[in-house]
mmCIF file of C-alpha atoms in Angstrom:
data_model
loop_
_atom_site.group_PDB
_atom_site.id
_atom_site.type_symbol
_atom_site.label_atom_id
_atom_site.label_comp_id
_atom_site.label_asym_id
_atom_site.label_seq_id
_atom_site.Cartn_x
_atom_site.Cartn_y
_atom_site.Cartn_z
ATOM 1 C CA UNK X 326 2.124 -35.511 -1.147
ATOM 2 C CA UNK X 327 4.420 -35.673 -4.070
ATOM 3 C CA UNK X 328 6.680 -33.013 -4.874
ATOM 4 C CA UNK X 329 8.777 -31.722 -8.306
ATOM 5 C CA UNK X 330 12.536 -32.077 -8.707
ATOM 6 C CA UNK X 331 14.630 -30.674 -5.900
ATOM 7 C CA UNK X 332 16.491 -27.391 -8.227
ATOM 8 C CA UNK X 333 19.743 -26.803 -6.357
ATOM 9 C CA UNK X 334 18.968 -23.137 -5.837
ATOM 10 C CA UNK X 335 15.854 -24.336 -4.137
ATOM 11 C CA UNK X 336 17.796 -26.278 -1.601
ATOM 12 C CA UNK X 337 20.364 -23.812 -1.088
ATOM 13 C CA UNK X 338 17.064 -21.252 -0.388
ATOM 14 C CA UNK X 339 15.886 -23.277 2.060
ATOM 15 C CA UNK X 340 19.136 -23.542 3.898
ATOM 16 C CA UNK X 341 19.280 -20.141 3.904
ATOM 17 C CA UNK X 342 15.952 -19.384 5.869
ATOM 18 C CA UNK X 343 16.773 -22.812 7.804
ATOM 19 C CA UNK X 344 20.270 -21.221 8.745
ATOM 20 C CA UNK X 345 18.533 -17.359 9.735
ATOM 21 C CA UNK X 346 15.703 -18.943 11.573
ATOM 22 C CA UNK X 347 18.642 -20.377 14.360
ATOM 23 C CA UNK X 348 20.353 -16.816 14.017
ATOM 24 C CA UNK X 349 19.743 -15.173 17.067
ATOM 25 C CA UNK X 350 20.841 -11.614 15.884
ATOM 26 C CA UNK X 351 17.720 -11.919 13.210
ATOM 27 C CA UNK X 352 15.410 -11.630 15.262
ATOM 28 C CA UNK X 353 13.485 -13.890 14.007
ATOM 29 C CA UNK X 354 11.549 -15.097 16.479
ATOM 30 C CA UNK X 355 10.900 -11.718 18.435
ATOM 31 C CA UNK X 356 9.261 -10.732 21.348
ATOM 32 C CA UNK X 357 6.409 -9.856 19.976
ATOM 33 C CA UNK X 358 5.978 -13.055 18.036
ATOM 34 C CA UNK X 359 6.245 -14.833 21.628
ATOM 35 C CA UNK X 360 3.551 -12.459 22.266
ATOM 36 C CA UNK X 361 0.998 -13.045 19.715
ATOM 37 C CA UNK X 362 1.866 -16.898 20.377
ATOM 38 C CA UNK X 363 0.681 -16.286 23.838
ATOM 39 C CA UNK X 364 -2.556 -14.515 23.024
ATOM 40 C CA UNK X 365 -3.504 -16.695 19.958
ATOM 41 C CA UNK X 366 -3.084 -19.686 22.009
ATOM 42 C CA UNK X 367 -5.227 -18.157 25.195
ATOM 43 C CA UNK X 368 -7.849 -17.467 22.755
ATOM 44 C CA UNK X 369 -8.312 -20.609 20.658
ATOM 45 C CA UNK X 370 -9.910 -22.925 22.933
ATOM 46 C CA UNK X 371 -12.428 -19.777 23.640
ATOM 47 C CA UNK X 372 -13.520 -19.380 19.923
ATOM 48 C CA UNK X 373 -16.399 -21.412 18.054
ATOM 49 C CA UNK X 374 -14.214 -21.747 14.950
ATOM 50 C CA UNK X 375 -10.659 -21.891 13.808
ATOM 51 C CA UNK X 376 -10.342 -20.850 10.123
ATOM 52 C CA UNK X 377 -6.886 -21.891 9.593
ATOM 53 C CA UNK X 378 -5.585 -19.432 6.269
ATOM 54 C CA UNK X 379 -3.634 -21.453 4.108
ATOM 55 C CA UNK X 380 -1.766 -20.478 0.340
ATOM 56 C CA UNK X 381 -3.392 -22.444 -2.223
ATOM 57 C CA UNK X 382 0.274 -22.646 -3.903
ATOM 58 C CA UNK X 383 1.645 -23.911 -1.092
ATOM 59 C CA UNK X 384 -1.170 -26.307 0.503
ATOM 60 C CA UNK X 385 0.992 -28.362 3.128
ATOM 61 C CA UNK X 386 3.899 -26.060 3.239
ATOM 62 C CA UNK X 387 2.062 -23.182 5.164
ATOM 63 C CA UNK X 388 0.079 -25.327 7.576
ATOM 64 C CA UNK X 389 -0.342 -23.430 11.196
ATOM 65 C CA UNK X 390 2.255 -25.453 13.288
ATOM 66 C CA UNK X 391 0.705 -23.895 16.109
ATOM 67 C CA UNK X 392 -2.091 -26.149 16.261
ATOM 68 C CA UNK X 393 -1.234 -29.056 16.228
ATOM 69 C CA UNK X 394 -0.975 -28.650 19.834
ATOM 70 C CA UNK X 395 -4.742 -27.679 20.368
ATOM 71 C CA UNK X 396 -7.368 -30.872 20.280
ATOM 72 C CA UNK X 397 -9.432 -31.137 17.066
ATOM 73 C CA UNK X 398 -12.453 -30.920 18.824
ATOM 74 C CA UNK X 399 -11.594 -27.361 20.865
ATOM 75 C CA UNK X 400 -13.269 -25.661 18.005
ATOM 76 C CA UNK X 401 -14.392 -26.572 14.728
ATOM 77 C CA UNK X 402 -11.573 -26.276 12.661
ATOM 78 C CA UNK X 403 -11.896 -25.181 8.687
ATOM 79 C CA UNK X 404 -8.548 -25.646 6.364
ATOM 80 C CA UNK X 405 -8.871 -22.020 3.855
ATOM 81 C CA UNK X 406 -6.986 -22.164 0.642
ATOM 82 C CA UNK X 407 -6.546 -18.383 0.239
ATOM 83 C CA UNK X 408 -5.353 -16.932 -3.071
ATOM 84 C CA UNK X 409 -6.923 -19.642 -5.193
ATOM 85 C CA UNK X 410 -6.624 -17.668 -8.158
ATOM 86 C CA UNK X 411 -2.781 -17.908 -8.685
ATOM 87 C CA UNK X 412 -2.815 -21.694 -7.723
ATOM 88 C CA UNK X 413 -2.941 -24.236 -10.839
ATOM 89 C CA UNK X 414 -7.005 -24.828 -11.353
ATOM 90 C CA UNK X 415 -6.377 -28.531 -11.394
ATOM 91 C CA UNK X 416 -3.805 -29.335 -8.099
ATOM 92 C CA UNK X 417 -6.443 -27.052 -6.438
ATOM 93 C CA UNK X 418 -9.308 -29.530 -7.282
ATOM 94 C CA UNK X 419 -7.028 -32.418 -5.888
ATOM 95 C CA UNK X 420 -5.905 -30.666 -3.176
ATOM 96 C CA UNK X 421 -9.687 -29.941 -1.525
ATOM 97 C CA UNK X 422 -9.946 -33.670 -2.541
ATOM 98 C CA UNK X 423 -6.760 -34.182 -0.291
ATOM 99 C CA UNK X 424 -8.403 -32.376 2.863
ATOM 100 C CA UNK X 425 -11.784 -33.912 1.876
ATOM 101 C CA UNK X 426 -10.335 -37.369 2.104
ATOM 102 C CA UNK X 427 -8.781 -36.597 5.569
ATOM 103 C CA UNK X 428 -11.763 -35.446 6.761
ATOM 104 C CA UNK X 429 -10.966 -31.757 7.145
ATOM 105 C CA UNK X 430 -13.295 -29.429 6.125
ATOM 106 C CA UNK X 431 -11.723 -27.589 3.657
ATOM 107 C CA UNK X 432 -13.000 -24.206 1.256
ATOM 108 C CA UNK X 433 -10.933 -22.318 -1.655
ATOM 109 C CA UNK X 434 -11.144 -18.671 -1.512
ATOM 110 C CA UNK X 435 -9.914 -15.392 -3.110
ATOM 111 C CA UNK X 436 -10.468 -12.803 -0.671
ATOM 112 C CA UNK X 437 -10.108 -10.078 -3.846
ATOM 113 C CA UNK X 438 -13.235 -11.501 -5.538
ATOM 114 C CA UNK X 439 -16.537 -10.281 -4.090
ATOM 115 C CA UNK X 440 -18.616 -12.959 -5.428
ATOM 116 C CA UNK X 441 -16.323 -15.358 -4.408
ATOM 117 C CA UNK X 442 -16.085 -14.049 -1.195
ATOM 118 C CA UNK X 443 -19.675 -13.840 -0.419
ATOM 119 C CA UNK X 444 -20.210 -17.648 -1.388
ATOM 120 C CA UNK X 445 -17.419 -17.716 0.759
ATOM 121 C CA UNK X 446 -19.641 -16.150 3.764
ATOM 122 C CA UNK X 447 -22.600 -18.215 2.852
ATOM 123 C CA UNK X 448 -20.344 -20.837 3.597
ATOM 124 C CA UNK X 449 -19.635 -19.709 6.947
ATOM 125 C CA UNK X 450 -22.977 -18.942 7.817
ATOM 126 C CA UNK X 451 -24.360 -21.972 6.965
ATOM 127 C CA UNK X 452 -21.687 -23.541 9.338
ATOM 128 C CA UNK X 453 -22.787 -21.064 12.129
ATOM 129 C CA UNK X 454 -26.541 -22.654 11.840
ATOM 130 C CA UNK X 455 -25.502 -25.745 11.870
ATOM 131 C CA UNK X 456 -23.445 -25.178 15.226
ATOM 132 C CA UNK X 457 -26.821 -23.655 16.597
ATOM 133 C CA UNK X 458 -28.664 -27.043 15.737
ATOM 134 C CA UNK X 459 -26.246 -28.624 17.857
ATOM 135 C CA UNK X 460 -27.374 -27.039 20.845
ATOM 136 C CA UNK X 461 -24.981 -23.493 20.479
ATOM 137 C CA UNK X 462 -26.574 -21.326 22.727
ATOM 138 C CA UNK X 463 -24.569 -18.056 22.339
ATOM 139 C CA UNK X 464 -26.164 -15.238 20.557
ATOM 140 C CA UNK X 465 -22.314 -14.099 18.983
ATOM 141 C CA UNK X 466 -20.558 -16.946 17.145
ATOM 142 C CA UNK X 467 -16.326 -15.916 17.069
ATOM 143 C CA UNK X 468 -14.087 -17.289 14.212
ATOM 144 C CA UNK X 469 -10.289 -17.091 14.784
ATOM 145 C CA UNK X 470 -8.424 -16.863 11.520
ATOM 146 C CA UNK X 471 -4.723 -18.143 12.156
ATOM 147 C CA UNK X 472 -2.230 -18.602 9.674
ATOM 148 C CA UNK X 473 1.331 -17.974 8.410
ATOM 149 C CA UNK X 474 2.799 -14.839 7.346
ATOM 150 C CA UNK X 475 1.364 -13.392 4.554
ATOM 151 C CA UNK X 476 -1.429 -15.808 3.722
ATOM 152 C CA UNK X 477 -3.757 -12.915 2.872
ATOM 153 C CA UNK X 478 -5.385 -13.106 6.555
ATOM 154 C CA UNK X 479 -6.489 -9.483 7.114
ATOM 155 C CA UNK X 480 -7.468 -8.543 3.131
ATOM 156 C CA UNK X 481 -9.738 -12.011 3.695
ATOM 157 C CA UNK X 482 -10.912 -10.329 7.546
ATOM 158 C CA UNK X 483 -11.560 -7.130 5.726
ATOM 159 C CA UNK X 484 -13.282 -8.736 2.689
ATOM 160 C CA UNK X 485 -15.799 -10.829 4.727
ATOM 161 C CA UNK X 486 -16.382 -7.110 7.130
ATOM 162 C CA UNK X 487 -17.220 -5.200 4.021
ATOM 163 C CA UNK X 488 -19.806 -7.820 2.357
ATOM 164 C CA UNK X 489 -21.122 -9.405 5.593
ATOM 165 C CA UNK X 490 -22.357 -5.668 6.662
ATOM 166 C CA UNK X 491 -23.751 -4.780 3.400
ATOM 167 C CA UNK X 492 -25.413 -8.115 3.377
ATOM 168 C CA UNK X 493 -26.866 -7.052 7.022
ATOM 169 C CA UNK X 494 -27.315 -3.380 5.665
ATOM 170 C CA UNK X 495 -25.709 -2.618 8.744
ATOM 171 C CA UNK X 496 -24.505 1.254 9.280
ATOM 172 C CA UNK X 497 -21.650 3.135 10.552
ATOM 173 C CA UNK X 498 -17.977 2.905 10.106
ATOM 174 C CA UNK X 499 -16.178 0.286 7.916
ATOM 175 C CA UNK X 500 -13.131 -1.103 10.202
ATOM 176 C CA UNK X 501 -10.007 -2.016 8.307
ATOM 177 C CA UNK X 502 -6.936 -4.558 9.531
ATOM 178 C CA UNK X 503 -3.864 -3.747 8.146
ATOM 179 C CA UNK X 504 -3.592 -5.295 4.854
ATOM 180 C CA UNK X 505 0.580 -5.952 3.038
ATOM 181 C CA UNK X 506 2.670 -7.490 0.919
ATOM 182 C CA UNK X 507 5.383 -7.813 3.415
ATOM 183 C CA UNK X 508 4.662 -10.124 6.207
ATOM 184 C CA UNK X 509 4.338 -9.868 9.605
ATOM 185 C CA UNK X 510 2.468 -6.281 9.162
ATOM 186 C CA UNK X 511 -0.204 -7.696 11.378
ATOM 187 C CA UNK X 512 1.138 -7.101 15.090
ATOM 188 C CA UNK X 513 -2.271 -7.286 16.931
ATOM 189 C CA UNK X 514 -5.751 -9.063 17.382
ATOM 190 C CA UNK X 515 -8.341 -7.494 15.773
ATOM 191 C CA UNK X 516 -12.531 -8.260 15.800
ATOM 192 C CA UNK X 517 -14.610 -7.311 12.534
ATOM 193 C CA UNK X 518 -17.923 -8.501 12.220
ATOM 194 C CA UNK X 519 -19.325 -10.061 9.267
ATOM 195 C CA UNK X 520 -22.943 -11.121 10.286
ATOM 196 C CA UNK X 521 -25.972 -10.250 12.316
ATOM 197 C CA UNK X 522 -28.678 -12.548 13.846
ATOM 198 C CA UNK X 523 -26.592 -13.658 15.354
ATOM 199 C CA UNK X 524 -24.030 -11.737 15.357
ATOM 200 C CA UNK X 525 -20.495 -13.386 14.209
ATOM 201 C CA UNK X 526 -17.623 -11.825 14.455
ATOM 202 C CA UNK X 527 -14.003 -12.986 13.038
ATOM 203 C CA UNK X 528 -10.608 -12.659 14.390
ATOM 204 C CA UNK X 529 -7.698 -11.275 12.375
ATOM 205 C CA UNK X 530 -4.568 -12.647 14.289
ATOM 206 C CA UNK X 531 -0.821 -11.996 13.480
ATOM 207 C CA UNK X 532 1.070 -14.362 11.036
ATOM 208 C CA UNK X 533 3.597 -16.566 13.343
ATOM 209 C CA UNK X 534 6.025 -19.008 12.632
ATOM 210 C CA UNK X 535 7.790 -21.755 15.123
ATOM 211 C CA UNK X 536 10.900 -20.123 16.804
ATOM 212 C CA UNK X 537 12.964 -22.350 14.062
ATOM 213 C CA UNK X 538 12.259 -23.709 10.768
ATOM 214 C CA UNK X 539 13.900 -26.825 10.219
ATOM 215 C CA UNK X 540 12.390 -28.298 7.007
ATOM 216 C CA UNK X 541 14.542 -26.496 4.079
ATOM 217 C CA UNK X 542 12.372 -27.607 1.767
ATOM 218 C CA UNK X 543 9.635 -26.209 2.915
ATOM 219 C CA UNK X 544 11.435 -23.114 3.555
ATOM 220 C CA UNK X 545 11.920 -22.752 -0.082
ATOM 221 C CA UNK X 546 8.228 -22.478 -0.929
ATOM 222 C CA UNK X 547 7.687 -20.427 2.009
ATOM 223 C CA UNK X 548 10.171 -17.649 0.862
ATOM 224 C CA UNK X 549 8.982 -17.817 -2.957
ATOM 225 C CA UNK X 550 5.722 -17.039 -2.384
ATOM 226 C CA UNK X 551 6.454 -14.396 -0.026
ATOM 227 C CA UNK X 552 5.805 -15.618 3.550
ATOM 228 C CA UNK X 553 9.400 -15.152 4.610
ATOM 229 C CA UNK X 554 10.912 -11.674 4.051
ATOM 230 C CA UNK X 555 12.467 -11.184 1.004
ATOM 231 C CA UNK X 556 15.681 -9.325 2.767
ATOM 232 C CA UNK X 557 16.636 -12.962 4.291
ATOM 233 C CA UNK X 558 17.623 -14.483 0.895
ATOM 234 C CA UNK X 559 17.395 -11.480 -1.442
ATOM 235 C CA UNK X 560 15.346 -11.030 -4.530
ATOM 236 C CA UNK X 561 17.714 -12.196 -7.136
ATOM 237 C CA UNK X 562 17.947 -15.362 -5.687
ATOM 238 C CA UNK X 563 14.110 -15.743 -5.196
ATOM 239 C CA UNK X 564 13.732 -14.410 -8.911
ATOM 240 C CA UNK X 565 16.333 -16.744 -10.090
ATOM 241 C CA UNK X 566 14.048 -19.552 -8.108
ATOM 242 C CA UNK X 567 11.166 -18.639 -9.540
ATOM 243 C CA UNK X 568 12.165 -18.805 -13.108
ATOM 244 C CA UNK X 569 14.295 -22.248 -12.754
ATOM 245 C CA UNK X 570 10.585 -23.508 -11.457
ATOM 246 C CA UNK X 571 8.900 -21.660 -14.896
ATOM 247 C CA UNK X 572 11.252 -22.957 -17.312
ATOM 248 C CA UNK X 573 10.847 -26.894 -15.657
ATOM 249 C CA UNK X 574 6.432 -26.324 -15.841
ATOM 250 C CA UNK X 575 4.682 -26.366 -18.597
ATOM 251 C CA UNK X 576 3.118 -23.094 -18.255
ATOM 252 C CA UNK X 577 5.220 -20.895 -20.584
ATOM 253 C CA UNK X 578 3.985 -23.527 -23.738
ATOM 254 C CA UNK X 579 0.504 -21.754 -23.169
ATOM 255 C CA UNK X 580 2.169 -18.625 -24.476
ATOM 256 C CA UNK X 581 3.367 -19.748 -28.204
ATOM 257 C CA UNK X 582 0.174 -18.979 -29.640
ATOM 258 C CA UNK X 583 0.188 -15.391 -27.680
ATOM 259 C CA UNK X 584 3.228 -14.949 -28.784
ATOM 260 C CA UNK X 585 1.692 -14.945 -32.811
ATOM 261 C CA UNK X 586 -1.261 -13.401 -32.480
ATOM 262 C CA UNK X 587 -1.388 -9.942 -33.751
ATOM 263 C CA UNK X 588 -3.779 -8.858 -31.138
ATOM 264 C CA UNK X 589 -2.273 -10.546 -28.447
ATOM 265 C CA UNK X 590 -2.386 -6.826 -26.011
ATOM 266 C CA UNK X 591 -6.378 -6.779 -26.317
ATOM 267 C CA UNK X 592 -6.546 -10.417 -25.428
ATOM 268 C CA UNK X 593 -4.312 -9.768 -22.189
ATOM 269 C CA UNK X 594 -6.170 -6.597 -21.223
ATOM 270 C CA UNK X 595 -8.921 -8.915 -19.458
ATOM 271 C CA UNK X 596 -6.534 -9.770 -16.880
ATOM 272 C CA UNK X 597 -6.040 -6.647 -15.678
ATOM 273 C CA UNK X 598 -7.868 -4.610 -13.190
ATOM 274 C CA UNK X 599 -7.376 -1.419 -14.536
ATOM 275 C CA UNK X 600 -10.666 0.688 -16.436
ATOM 276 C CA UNK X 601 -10.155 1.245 -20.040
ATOM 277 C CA UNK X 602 -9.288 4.696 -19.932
ATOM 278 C CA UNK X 603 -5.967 3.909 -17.705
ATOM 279 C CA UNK X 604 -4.985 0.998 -20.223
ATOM 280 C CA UNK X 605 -4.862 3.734 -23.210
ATOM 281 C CA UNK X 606 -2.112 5.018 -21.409
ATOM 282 C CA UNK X 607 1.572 2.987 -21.506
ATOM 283 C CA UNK X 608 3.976 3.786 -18.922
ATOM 284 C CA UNK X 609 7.183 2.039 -19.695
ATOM 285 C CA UNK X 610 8.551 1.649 -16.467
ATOM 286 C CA UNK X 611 5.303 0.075 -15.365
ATOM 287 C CA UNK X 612 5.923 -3.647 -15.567
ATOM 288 C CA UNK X 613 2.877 -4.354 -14.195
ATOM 289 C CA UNK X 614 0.691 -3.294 -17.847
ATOM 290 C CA UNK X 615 -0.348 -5.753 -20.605
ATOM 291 C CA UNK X 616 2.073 -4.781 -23.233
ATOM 292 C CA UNK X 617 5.026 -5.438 -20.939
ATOM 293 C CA UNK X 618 4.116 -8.877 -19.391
ATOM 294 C CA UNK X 619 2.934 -9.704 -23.019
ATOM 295 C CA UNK X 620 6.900 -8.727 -23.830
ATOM 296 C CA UNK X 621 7.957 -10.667 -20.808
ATOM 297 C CA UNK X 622 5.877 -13.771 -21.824
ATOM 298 C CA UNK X 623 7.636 -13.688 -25.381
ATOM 299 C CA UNK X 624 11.197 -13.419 -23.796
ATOM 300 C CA UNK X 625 10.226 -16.205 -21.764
ATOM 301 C CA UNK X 626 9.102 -18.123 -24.236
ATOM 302 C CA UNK X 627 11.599 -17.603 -27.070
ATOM 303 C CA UNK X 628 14.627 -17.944 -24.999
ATOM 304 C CA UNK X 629 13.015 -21.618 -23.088
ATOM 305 C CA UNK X 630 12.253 -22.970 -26.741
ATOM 306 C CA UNK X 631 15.293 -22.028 -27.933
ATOM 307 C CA UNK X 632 17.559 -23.231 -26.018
ATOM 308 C CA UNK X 633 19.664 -26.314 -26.454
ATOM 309 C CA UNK X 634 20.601 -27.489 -23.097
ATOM 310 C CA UNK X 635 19.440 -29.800 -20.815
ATOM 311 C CA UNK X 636 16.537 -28.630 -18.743
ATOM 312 C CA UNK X 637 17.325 -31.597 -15.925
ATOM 313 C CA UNK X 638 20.676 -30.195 -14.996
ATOM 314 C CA UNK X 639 21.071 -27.743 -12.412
ATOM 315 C CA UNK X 640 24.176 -26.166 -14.374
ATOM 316 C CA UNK X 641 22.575 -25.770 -17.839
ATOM 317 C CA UNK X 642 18.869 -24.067 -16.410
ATOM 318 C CA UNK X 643 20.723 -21.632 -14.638
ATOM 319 C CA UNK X 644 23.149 -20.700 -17.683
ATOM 320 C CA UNK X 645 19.249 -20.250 -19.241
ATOM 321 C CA UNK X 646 18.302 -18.669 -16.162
ATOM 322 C CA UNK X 647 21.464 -15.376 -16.700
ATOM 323 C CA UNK X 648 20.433 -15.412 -20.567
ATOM 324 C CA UNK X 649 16.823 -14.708 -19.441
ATOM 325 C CA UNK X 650 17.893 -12.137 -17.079
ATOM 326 C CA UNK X 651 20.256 -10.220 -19.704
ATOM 327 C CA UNK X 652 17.046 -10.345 -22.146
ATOM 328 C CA UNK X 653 14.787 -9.050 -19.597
ATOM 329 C CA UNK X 654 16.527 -6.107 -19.401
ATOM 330 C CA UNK X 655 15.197 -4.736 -22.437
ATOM 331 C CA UNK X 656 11.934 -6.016 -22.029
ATOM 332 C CA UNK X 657 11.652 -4.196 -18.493
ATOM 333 C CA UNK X 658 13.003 -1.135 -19.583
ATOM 334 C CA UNK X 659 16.249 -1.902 -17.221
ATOM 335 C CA UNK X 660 19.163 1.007 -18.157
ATOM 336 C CA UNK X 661 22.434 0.638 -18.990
ATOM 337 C CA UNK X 662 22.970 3.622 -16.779
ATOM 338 C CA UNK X 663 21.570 1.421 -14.048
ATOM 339 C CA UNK X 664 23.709 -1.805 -14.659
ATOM 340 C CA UNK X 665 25.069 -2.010 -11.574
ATOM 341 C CA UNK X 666 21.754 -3.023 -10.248
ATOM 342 C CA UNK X 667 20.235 -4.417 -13.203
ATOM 343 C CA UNK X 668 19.610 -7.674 -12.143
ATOM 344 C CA UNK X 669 17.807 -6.831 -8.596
ATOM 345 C CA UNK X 670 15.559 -4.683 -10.562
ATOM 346 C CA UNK X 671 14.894 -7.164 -12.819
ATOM 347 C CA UNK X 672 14.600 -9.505 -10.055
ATOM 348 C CA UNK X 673 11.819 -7.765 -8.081
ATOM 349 C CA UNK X 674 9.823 -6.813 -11.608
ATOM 350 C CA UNK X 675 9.817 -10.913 -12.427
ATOM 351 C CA UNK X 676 8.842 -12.003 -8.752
ATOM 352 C CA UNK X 677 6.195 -9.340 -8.288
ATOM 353 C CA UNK X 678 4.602 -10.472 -11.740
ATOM 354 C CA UNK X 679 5.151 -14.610 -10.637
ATOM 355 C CA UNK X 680 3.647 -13.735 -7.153
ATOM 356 C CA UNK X 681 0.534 -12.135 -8.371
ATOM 357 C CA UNK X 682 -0.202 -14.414 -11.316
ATOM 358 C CA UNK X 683 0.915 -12.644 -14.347
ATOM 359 C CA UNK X 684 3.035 -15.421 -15.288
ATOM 360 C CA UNK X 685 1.039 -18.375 -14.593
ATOM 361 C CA UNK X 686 -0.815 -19.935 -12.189
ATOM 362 C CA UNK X 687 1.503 -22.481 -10.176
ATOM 363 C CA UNK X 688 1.032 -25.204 -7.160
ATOM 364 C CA UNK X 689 4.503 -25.624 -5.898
ATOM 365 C CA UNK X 690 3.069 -28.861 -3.825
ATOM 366 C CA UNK X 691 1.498 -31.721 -5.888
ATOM 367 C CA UNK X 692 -1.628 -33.668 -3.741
ATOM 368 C CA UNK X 693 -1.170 -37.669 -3.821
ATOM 369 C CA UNK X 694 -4.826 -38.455 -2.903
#
C-alpha cells in the first residue's frame, strides 16, 4: 500500500484519536463494546460466512482487527467494499485487484443502489450453492457481517432483507436494523433474512474497535470518513482535514469547466436524489441542493487556482485552507449574526457534502498491487 503526503493536521488528527482511545474517562472502549466483542466472537466460528464490511475510501484502514484472531478457514470469509460510490472509480478497480491478488474474495457494493445490491445478492447466493456442492448439509446458510463503526453495516443488512424477500415474494413484516450516521448506533445482534430455499439469513453485528488505537495514521482516515465520532476531534478540524486533502487531489480541476457553463445547475441536478418537483424549490440554508454545492464547487475552485502559495507546505495550504473558510461563508449562507460560530457551521456543511460525495469521489489509501 502506498499512501499520499502526511498533511500535519492529519498527523495531529490521528494523535488525537490515538491519545482518547488510552483515555479512560472516554469511554471508549465501554462495557458494552466488551460485550458485543464477546458475542461476535462466540458466534463466528458458528456462522457459514463472514462478510467482513469494509469503506471503499478507506480499504486497509477499516479492516476488522477482530479477526485476525479467528482461522481463515472457520468460515468463508468475503472482504465488502461498502460505499463504492464515493470511492475514486479507478483505486477501487486496483484495490479488488489488491484482495484478488491475496487471494481474498473480495465484492464492491453500495448498499443505496438496488440494482447494485441485488447483483450484490446474486453474488451471495451463488456462494451459498457452491458451499452446498461441497457437501453443506444445513437447510439455513448464516452470514455474519462484522465491521468497523459506521461502515454502512445495517443500511447493507436492511438492503439485502428488502430485495432478497421481494425476490422470494415472501410476505409479512419488513424488519429494519438501526441504520446512522453516527457510529456505534448498532448495540445488538440482529437476524434478517434475505433468501429462501434455503433459507439464508445475515447477521447485523455492532461496529467495534480494539480497546486502543495505536496507528495515528490510520486514525486519521478513520475519523474523516466518519468511523470515529466527530465530538473526539471536532468538526472544524475534520473539515479543515478534509479540504487540505481536496486542495492536494486533483478532483477540484474537474470543476473549471462547471464552473463556465451557463447551465451548470441542470447538469448537477442528476446527482441528486430528489424528484423534480422538490428541485424547483431553493432553500438557502439547504447546503445539501445543486445550486449551493455548484456555489461551493466554484469557491473551491477559484480560490485553489488562484492562489499563489505553495501547495507542499503545511503553512501555506492551511493559510488557503482559512481563506476558503471565510469565502464559504457566503456561499453557505453563514450570518454575520452567527460569527461566533461561523466556522463550525461551515465546518459540518463542507464535511457532510465531502462524506457523501458531493465534492468528489476520494480513496484516502492508494493499492500497490
Amino acid at each position: 500500500m502506498t499512501t499520499a503526503k502526511s498533511w500535519k493536521i492529519g498527523r495531529e488528527i490521528g494523535e488525537a484519536v490515538v491519545k482518547a482511545s488510552s483515555n479512560p474517562n472516554r469511554r471508549w472502549y465501554g462495557p458494552h463494546m466488551a460485550a458485543s466483542v464477546r458475542a461476535i466472537s462466540e458466534r463466528i466460528p458458528l456462522v457459514d460466512f463472514v462478510l467482513e464490511i469494509r469503506d471503499a475510501r478507506t480499504p486497509l484502514s477499516s479492516e476488522y482487527e477482530l479477526l485476525r484472531k479467528f482461522s481463515p478457514f472457520s468460515s468463508k470469509r468475503i472482504v465488502v467494499l461498502n460505499k463504492m460510490e464515493l470511492a475514486d472509480p479507478l483505486e477501487l478497480k486496483k484495490w479488488m485487484a489488491y484482495f484478488q491478488g491475496r487471494n481474498f474474495l473480495s465484492y464492491a457494493v453500495n448498499s443505496h443502489n438496488k440494482e447494485c445490491v441485488k447483483n450484490f445478492l446474486n453474488f451471495l447466493q451463488s456462494q451459498v450453492r457452491e458451499l452446498h456442492k461441497s457437501g453443506h448439509s444445513g437447510h439455513t446458510t448464516t452470514m455474519m457481517l462484522l465491521g468497523v463503526p459506521n461502515v454502512g453495516k445495517s443500511a447493507l443488512a436492511n438492503s439485502l432483507h428488502q430485495i432478497g424477500r421481494i425476490s422470494a415474494a415472501e410476505k409479512g413484516k419488513l424488519k429494519h436494523t438501526t441504520v446512522s450516521s453516527q457510529p456505534g448506533d448498532t448495540k445488538d445482534i440482529m437476524s434478517l433474512k434475505i433468501g429462501s430455499h434455503p433459507n439464508v439469513y445475515v447477521l447485523d453485528t455492532p461496529g467495534v474497535f480494539p480497546p486502543k488505537l495505536l496507528d495515528a495514521e490510520i486514525c486519521s482516515k478513520l475519523a474523516l470518513t466518519g468511523a470515529i465520532p466527530d465530538d473526539i476531534i471536532g468538526e472544524t478540524e475534520l473539515a479543515r482535514f478534509c479540504l487540505t486533502l481536496l486542495n492536494s487531489s486533483h478532483e477540484y480541476k474537474k470543476w473549471a469547466k462547471l464552473c463556465k457553463s451557463q447551465d451548470v445547475i441542470g447538469s448537477l441536478s442528476n446527482e441528486s436524489s430528489t424528484s423534480s418537483a422538490q428541485r424547483k424549490r431553493q432553500y438557502p440554508t439547504d447546503h445539501t441542493q445543486d445550486f449551493i454545492v455548484y456555489d461551493v464547487r466554484r469557491v473551491l475552485y477559484e480560490t485553489i487556482s488562484v492562489f499563489n502559495g505553495n501547495l507542499e507546505d503545511d503553512i501555506s495550504m492551511g493559510e488557503l485552507v482559512e481563506t476558503q473558510f471565510a469565502a464559504l461563508r457566503t456561499v453557505l449562507r453563514v450570518t454575520e449574526e452567527a460569527s461566533q460560530f461561523a466556522d463550525l457551521r461551515v465546518a459540518s456543511k463542507i464535511l457532510n457534502l465531502y462524506r457523501t460525495g458531493r465534492l468528489g469521489h476520494y480513496t484516502l489509501e492508494h493499492a500497490s498491487c
